[in-house]
Tab-separated table of N, CA and C in Angstrom:
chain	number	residue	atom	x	y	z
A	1	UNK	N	52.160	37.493	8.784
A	1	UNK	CA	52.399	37.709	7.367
A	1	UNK	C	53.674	36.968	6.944
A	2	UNK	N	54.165	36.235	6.169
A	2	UNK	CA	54.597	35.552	5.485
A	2	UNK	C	55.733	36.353	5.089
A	3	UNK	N	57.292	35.771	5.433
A	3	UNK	CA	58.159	36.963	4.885
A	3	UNK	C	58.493	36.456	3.475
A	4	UNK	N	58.570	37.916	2.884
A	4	UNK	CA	59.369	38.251	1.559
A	4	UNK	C	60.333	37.557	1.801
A	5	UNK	N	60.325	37.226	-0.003
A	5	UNK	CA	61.641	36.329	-0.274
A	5	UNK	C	62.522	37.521	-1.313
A	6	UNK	N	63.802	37.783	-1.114
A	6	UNK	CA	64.104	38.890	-1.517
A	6	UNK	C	65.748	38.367	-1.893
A	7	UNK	N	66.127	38.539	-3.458
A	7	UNK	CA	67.551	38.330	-3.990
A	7	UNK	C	67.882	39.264	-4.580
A	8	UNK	N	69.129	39.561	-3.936
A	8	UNK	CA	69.933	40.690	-4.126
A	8	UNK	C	70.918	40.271	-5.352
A	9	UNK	N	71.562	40.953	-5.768
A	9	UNK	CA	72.493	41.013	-6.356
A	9	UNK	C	73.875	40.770	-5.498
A	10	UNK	N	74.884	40.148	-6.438
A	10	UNK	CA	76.063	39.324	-5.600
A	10	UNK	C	76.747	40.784	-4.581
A	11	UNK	N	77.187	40.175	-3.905
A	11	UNK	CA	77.258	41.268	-2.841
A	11	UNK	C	79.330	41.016	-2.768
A	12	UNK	N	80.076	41.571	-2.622
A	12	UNK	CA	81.430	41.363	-2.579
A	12	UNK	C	81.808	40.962	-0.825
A	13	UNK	N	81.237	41.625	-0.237
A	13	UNK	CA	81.556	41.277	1.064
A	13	UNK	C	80.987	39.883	1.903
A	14	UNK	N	80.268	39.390	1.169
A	14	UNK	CA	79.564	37.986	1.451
A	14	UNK	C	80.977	36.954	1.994
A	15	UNK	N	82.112	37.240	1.433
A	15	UNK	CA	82.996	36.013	1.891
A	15	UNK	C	83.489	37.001	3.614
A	16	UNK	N	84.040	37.919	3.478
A	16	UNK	CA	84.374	38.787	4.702
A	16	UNK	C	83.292	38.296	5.992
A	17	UNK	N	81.993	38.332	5.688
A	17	UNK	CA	80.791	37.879	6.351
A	17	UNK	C	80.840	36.619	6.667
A	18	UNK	N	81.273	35.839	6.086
A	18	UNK	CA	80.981	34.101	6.205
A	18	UNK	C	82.327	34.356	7.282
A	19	UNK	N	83.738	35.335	7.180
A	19	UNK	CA	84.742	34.846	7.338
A	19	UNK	C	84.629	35.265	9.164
A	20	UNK	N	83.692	36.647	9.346
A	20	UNK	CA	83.318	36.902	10.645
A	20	UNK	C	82.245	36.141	11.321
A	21	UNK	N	81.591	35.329	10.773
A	21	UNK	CA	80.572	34.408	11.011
A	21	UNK	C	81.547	33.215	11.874
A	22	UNK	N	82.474	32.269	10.411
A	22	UNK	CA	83.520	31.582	10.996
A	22	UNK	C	83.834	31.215	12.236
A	23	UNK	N	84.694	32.927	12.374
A	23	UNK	CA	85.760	32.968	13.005
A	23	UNK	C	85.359	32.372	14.808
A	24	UNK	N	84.018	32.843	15.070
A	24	UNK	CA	83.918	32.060	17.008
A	24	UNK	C	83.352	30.831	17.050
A	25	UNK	N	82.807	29.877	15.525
A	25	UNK	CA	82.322	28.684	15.817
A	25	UNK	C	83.404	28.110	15.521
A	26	UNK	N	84.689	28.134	14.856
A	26	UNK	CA	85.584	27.493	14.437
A	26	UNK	C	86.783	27.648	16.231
A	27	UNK	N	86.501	29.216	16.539
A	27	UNK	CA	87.209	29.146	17.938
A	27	UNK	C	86.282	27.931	18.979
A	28	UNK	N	85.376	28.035	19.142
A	28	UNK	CA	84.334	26.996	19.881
A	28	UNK	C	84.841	25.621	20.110
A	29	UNK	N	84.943	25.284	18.505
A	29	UNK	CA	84.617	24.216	18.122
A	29	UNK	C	86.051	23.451	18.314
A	30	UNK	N	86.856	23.996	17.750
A	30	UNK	CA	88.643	23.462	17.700
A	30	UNK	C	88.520	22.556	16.937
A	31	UNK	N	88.909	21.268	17.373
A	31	UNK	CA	89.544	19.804	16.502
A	31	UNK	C	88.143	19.265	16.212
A	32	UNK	N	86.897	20.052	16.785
A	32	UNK	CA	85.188	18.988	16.493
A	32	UNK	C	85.289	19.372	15.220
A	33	UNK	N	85.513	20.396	14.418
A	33	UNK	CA	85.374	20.677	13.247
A	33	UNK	C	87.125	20.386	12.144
A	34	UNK	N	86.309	19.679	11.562
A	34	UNK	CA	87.683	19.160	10.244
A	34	UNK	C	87.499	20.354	9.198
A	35	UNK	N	86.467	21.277	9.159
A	35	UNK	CA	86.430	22.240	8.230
A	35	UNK	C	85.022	23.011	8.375
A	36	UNK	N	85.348	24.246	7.940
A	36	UNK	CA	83.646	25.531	7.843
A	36	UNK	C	83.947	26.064	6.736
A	37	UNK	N	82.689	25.191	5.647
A	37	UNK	CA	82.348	25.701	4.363
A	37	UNK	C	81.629	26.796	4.140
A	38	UNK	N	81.355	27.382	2.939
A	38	UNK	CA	80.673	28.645	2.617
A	38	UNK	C	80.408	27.988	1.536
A	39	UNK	N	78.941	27.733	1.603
A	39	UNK	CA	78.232	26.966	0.737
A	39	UNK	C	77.480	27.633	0.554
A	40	UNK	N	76.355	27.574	-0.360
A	40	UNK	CA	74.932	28.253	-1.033
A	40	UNK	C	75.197	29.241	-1.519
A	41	UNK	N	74.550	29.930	-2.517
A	41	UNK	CA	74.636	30.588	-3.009
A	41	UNK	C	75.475	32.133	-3.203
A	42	UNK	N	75.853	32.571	-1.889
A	42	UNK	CA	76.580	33.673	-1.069
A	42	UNK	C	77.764	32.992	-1.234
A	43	UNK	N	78.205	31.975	-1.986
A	43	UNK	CA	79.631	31.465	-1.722
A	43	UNK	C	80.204	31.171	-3.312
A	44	UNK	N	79.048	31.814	-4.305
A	44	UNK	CA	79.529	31.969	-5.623
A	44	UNK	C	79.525	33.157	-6.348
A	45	UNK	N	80.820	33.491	-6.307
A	45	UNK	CA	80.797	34.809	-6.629
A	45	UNK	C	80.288	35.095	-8.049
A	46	UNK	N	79.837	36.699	-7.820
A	46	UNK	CA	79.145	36.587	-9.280
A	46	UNK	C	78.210	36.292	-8.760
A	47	UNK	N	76.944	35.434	-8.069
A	47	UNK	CA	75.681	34.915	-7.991
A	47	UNK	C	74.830	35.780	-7.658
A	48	UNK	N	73.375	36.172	-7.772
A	48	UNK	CA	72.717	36.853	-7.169
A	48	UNK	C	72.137	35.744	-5.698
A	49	UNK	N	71.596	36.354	-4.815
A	49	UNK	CA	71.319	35.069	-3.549
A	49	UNK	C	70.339	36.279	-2.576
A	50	UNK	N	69.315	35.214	-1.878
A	50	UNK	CA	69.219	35.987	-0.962
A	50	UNK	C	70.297	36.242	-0.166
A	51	UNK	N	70.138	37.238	1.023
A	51	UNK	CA	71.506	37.160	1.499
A	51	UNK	C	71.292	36.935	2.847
A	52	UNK	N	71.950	35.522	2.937
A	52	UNK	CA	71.874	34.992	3.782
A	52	UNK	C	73.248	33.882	3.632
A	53	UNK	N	74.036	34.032	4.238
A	53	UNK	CA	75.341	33.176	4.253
A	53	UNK	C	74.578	31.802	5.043
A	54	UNK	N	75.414	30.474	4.323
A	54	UNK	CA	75.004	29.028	4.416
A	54	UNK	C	76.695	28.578	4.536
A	55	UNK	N	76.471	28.423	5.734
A	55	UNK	CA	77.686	27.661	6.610
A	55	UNK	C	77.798	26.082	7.115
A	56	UNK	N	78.409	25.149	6.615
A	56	UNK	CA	78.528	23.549	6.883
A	56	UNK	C	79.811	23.364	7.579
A	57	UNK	N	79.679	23.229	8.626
A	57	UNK	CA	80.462	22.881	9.531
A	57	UNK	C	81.137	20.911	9.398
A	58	UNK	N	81.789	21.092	8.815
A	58	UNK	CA	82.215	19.550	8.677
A	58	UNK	C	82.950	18.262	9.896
A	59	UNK	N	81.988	17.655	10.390
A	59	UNK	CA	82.739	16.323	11.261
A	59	UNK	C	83.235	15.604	11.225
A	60	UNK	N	84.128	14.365	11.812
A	60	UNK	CA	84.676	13.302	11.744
A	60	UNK	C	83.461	12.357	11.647
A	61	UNK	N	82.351	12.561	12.153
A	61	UNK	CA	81.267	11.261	11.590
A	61	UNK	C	79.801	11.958	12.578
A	62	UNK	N	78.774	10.844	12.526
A	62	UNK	CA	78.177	11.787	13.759
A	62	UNK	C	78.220	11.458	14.963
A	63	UNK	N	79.363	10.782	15.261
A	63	UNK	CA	79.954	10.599	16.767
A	63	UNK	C	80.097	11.691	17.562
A	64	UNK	N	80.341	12.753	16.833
A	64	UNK	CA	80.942	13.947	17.110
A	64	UNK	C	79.393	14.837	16.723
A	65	UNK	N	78.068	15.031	16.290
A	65	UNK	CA	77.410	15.866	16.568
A	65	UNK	C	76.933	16.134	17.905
A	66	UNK	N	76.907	15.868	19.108
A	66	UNK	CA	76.416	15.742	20.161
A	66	UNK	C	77.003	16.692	20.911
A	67	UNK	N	78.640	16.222	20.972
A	67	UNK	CA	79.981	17.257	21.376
A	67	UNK	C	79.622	18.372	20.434
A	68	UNK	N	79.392	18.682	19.029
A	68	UNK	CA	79.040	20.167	17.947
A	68	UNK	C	78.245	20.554	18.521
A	69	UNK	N	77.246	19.828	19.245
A	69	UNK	CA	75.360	20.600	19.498
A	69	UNK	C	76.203	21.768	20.992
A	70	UNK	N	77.191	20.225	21.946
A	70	UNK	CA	76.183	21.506	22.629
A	70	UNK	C	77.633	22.898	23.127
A	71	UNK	N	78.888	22.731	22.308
A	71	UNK	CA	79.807	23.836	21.866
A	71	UNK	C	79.197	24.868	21.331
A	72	UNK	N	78.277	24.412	20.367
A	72	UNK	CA	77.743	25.656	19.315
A	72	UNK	C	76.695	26.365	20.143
A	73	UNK	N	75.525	25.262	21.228
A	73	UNK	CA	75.076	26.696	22.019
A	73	UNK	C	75.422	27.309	22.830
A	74	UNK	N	76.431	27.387	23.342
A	74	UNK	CA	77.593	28.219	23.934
A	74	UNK	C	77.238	29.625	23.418
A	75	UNK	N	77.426	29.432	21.901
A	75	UNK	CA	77.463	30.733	21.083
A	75	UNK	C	75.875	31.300	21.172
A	76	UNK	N	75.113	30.796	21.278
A	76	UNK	CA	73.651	30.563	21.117
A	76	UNK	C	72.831	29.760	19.999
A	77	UNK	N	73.753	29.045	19.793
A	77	UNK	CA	73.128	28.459	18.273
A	77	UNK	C	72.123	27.381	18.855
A	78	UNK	N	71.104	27.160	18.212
A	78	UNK	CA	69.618	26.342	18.985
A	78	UNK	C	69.861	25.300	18.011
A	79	UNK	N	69.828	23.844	18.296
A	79	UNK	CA	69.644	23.064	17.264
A	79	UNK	C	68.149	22.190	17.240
A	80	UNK	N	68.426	22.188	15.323
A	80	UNK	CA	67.080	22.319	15.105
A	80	UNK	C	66.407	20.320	14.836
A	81	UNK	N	67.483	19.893	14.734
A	81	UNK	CA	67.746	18.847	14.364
A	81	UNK	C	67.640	18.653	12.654
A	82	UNK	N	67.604	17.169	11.617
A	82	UNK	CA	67.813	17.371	10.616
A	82	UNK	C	66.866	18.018	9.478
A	83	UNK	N	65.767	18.261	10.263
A	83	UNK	CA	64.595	19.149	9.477
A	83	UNK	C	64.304	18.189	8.567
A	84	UNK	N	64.721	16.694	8.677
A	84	UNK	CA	63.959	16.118	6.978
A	84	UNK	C	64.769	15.460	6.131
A	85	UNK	N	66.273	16.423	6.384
A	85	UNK	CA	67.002	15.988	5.477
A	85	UNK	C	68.191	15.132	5.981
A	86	UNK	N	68.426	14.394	6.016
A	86	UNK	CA	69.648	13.311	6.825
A	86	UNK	C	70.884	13.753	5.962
A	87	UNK	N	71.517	13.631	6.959
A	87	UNK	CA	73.093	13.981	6.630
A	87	UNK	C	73.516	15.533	7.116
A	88	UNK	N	72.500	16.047	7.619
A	88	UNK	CA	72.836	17.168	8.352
A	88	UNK	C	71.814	18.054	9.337
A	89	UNK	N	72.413	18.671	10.130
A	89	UNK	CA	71.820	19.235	11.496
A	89	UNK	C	71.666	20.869	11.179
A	90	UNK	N	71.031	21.072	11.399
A	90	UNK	CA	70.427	22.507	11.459
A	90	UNK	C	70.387	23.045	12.653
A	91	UNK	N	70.813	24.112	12.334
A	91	UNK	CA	70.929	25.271	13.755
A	91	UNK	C	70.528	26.592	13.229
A	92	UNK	N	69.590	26.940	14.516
A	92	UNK	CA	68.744	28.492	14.431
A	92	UNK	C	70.109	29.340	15.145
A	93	UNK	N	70.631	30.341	13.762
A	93	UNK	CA	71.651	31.108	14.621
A	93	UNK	C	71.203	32.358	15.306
A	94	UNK	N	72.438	32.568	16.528
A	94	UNK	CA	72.133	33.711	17.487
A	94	UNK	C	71.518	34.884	17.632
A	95	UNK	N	70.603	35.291	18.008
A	95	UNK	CA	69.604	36.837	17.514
A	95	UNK	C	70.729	38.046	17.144
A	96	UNK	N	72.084	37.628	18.040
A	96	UNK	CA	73.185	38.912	18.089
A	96	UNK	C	74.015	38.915	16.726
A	97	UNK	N	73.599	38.109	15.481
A	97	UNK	CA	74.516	37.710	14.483
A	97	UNK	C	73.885	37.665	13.476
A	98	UNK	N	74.262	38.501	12.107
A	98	UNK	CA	73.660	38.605	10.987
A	98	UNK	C	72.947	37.348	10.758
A	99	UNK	N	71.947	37.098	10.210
A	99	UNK	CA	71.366	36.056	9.824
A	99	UNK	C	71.804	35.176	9.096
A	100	UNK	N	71.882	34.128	8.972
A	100	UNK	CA	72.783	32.900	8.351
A	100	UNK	C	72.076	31.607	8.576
A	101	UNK	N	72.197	30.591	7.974
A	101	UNK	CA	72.190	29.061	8.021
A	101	UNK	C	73.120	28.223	8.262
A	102	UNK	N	73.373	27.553	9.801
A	102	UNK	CA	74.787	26.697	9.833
A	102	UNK	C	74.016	25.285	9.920
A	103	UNK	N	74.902	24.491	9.404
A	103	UNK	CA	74.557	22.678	9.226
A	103	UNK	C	75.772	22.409	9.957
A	104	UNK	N	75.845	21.259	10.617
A	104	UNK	CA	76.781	20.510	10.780
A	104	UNK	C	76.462	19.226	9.975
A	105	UNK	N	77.457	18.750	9.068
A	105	UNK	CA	77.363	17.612	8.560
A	105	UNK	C	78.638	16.954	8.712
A	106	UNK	N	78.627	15.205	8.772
A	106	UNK	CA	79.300	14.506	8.808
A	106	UNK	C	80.403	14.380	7.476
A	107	UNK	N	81.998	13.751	7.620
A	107	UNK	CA	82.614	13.986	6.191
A	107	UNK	C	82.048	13.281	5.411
A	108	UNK	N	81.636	12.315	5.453
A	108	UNK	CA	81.220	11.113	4.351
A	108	UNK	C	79.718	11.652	4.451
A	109	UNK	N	78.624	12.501	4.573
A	109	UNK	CA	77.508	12.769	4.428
A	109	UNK	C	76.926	13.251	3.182
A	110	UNK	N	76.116	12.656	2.449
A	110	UNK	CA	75.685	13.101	1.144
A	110	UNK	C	74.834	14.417	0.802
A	111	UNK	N	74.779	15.588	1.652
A	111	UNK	CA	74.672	16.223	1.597
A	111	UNK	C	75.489	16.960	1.864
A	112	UNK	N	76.434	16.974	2.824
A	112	UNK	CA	77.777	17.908	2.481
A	112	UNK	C	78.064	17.566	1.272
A	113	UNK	N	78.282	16.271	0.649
A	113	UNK	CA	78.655	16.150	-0.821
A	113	UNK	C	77.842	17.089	-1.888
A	114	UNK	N	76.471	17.435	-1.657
A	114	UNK	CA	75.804	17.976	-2.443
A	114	UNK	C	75.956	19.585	-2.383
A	115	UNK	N	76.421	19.766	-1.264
A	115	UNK	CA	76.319	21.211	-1.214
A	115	UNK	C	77.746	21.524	-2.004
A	116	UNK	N	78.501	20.904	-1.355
A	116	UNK	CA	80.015	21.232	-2.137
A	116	UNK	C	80.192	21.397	-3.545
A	117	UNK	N	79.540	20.276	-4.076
A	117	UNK	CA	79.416	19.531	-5.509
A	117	UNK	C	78.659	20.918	-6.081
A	118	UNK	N	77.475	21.199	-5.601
A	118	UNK	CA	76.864	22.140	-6.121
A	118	UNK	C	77.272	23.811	-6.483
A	119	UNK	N	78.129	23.696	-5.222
A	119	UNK	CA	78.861	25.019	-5.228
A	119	UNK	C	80.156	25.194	-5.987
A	120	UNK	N	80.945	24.228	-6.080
A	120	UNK	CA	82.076	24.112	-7.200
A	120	UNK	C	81.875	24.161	-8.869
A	121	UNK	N	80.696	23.799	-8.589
A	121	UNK	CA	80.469	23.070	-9.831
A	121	UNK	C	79.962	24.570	-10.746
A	122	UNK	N	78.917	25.640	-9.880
A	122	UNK	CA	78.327	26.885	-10.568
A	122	UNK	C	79.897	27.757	-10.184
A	123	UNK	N	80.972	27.555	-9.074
A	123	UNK	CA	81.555	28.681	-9.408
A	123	UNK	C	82.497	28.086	-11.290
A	124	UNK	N	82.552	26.828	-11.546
A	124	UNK	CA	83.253	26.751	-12.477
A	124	UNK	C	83.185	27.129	-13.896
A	125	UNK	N	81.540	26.797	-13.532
A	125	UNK	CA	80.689	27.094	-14.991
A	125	UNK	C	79.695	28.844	-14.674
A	126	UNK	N	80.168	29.129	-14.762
A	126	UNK	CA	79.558	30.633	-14.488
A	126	UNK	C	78.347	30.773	-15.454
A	127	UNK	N	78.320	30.373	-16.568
A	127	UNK	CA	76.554	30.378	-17.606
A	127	UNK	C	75.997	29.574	-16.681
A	128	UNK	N	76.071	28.441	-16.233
A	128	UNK	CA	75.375	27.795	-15.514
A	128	UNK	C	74.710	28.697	-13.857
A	129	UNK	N	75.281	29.392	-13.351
A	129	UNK	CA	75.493	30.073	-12.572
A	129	UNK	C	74.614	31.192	-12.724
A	130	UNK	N	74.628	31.960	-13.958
A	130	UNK	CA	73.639	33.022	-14.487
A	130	UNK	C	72.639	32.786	-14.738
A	131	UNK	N	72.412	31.205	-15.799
A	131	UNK	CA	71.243	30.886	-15.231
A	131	UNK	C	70.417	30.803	-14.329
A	132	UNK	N	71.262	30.073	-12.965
A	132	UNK	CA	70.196	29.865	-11.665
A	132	UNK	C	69.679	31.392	-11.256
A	133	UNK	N	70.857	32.098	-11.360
A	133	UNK	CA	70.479	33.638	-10.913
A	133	UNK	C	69.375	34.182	-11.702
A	134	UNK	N	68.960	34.077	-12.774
A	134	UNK	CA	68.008	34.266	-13.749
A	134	UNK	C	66.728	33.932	-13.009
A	135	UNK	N	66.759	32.244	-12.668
A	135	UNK	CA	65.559	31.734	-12.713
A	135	UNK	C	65.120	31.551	-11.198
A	136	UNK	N	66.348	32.231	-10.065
A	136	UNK	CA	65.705	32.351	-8.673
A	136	UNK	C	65.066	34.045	-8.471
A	137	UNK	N	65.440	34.794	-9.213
A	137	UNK	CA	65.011	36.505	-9.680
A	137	UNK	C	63.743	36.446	-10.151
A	138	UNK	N	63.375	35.568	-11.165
A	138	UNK	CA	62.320	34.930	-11.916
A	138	UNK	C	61.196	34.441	-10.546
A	139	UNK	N	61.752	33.063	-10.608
A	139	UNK	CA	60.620	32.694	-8.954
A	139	UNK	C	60.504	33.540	-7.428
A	140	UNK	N	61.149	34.523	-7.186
A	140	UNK	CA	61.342	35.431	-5.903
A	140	UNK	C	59.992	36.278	-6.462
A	141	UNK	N	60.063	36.858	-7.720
A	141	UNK	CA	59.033	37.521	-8.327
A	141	UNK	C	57.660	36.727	-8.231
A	142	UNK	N	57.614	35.771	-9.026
A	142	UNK	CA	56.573	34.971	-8.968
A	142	UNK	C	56.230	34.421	-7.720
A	143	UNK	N	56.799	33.993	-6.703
A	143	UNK	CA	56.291	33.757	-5.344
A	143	UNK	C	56.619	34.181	-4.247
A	144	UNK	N	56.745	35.679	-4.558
A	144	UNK	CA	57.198	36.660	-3.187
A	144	UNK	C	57.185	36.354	-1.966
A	145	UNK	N	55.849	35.857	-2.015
A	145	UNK	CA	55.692	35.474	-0.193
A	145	UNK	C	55.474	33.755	-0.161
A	146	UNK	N	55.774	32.960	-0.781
A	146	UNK	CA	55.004	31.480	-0.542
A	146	UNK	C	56.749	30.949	-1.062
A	147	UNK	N	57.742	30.754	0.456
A	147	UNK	CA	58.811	30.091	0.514
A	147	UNK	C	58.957	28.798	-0.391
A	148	UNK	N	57.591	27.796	0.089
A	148	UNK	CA	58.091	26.389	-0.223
A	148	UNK	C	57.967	26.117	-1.817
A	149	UNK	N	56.524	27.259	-2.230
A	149	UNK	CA	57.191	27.314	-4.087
A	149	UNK	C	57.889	27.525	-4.411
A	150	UNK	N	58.294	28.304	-3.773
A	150	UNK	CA	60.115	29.484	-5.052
A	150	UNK	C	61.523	27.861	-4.370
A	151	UNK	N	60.917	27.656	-3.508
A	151	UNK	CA	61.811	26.115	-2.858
A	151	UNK	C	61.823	24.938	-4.066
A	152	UNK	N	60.535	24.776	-3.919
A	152	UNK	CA	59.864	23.676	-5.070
A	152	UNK	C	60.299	24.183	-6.542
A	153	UNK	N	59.917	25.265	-6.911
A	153	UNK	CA	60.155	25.448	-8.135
A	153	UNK	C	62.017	25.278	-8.633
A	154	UNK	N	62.773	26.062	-7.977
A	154	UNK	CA	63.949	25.816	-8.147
A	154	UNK	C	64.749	24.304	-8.062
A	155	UNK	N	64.059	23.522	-7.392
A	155	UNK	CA	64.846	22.165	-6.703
A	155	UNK	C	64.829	21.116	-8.376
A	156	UNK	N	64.352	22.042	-9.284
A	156	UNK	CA	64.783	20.787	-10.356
A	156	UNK	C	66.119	20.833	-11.245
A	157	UNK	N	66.130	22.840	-11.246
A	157	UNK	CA	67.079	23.240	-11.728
A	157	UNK	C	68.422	22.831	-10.456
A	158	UNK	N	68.107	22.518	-9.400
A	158	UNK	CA	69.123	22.365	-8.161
A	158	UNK	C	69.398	20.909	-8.912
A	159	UNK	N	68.805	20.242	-8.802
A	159	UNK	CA	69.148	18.602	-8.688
A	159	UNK	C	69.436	18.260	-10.280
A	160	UNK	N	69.378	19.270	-11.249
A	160	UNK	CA	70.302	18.973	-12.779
A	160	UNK	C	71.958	19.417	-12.317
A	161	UNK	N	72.323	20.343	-12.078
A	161	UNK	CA	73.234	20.702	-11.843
A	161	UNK	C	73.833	20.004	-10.571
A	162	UNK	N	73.509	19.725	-9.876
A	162	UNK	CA	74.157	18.872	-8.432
A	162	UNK	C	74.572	17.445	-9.239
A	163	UNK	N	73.724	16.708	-10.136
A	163	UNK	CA	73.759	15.787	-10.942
A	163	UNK	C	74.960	15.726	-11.656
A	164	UNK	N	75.301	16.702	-12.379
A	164	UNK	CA	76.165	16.770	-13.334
A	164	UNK	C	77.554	17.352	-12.606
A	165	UNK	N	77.153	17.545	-11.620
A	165	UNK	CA	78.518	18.109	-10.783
A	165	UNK	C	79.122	16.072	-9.782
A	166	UNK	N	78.362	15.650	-9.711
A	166	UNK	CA	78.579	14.459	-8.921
A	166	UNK	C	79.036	13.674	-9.947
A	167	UNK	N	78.510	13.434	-11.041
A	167	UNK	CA	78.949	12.796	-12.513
A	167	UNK	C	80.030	13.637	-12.925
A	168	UNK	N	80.696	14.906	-12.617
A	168	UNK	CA	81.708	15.151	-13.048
A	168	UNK	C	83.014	14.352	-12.287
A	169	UNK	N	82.161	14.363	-11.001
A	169	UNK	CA	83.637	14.136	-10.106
A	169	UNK	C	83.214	12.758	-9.610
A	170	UNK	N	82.645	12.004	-10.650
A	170	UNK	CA	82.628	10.187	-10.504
A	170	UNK	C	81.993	9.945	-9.692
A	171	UNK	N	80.817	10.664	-8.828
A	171	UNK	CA	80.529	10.012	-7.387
A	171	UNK	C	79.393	9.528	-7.886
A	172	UNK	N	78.553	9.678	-9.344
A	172	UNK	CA	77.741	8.805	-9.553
A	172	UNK	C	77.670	8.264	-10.729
């Protein structure tokens, strides 16, 4: 059976969570990581989100994913490779650890750019922000169980706002 797609309302402890999530891949990792973002949705306060914390582990290039892969399964993190999307690595996290999404992406990677961009950009504009929360409450309803619609449906309202966040800050 097909799991429910389920958005909560913004949760306050979501950063505390990302910050215990953090805290043993950043010990792991040391100098491999230049930075661990709290990206997606769980990282704008105010947002409704599923809840699921989205963690980007940032590199010096991908010289350095190889040395990330195999530190992070230490912890148990399985890598998934880029699932599709270039510019970042996916990892299935540990059965012993709230559920989450970690990427490792490179600094110059256009998808760390997008996630960042995206996430600065709704905590700044908060209507913008209520909107998405509106219209992912909206599609969770409408496609309870069928992931890659409520995926599909949202990715236009994703890629206006990622747009206008990259055009804010000149990168396009």
């Amino acid at each position: 059976m097909p799991e429910q797609i389920v958005i909560v309302e913004y949760d306050p402890n979501w950063p505390s969570l990302f910050f215990k999530l953090k805290t043993p891949v950043a010990e792991v990792l040391g100098d491999l990581a230049l930075a661990i973002e709290h990206v997606g949705s769980t990282s704008v306060p105010g947002l409704a989100a599923k809840p699921i914390i989205d963690m980007d582990v940032v590199v010096a290039s991908t010289a350095y994913i190889r040395a990330t892969t195999l530190a992070l399964a230490t912890l148990g993190y399985v890598h998934e490779g880029d699932l599709g999307i270039e510019g970042r690595e996916a990892f299935l996290c540990p059965s012993n650890t709230p559920r989450h999404h970690l990427y490792v992406c490179p600094r110059d990677s256009k998808e760390l750019r997008r996630h960042l961009s995206f996430r600065d950009y709704l905590i700044k504009h908060s209507d913008k922000a209520h909107r998405y929360a509106r219209l992912k409450l909206e599609l969770a309803q409408k496609f309870a169980s069928n992931r890659q619609a409520y995926t599909d449906a949202k990715s236009e309202y994703i890629q206006m706002i990622t747009e206008r966040a990259l055009h804010d800050l000149g990168a396009i």
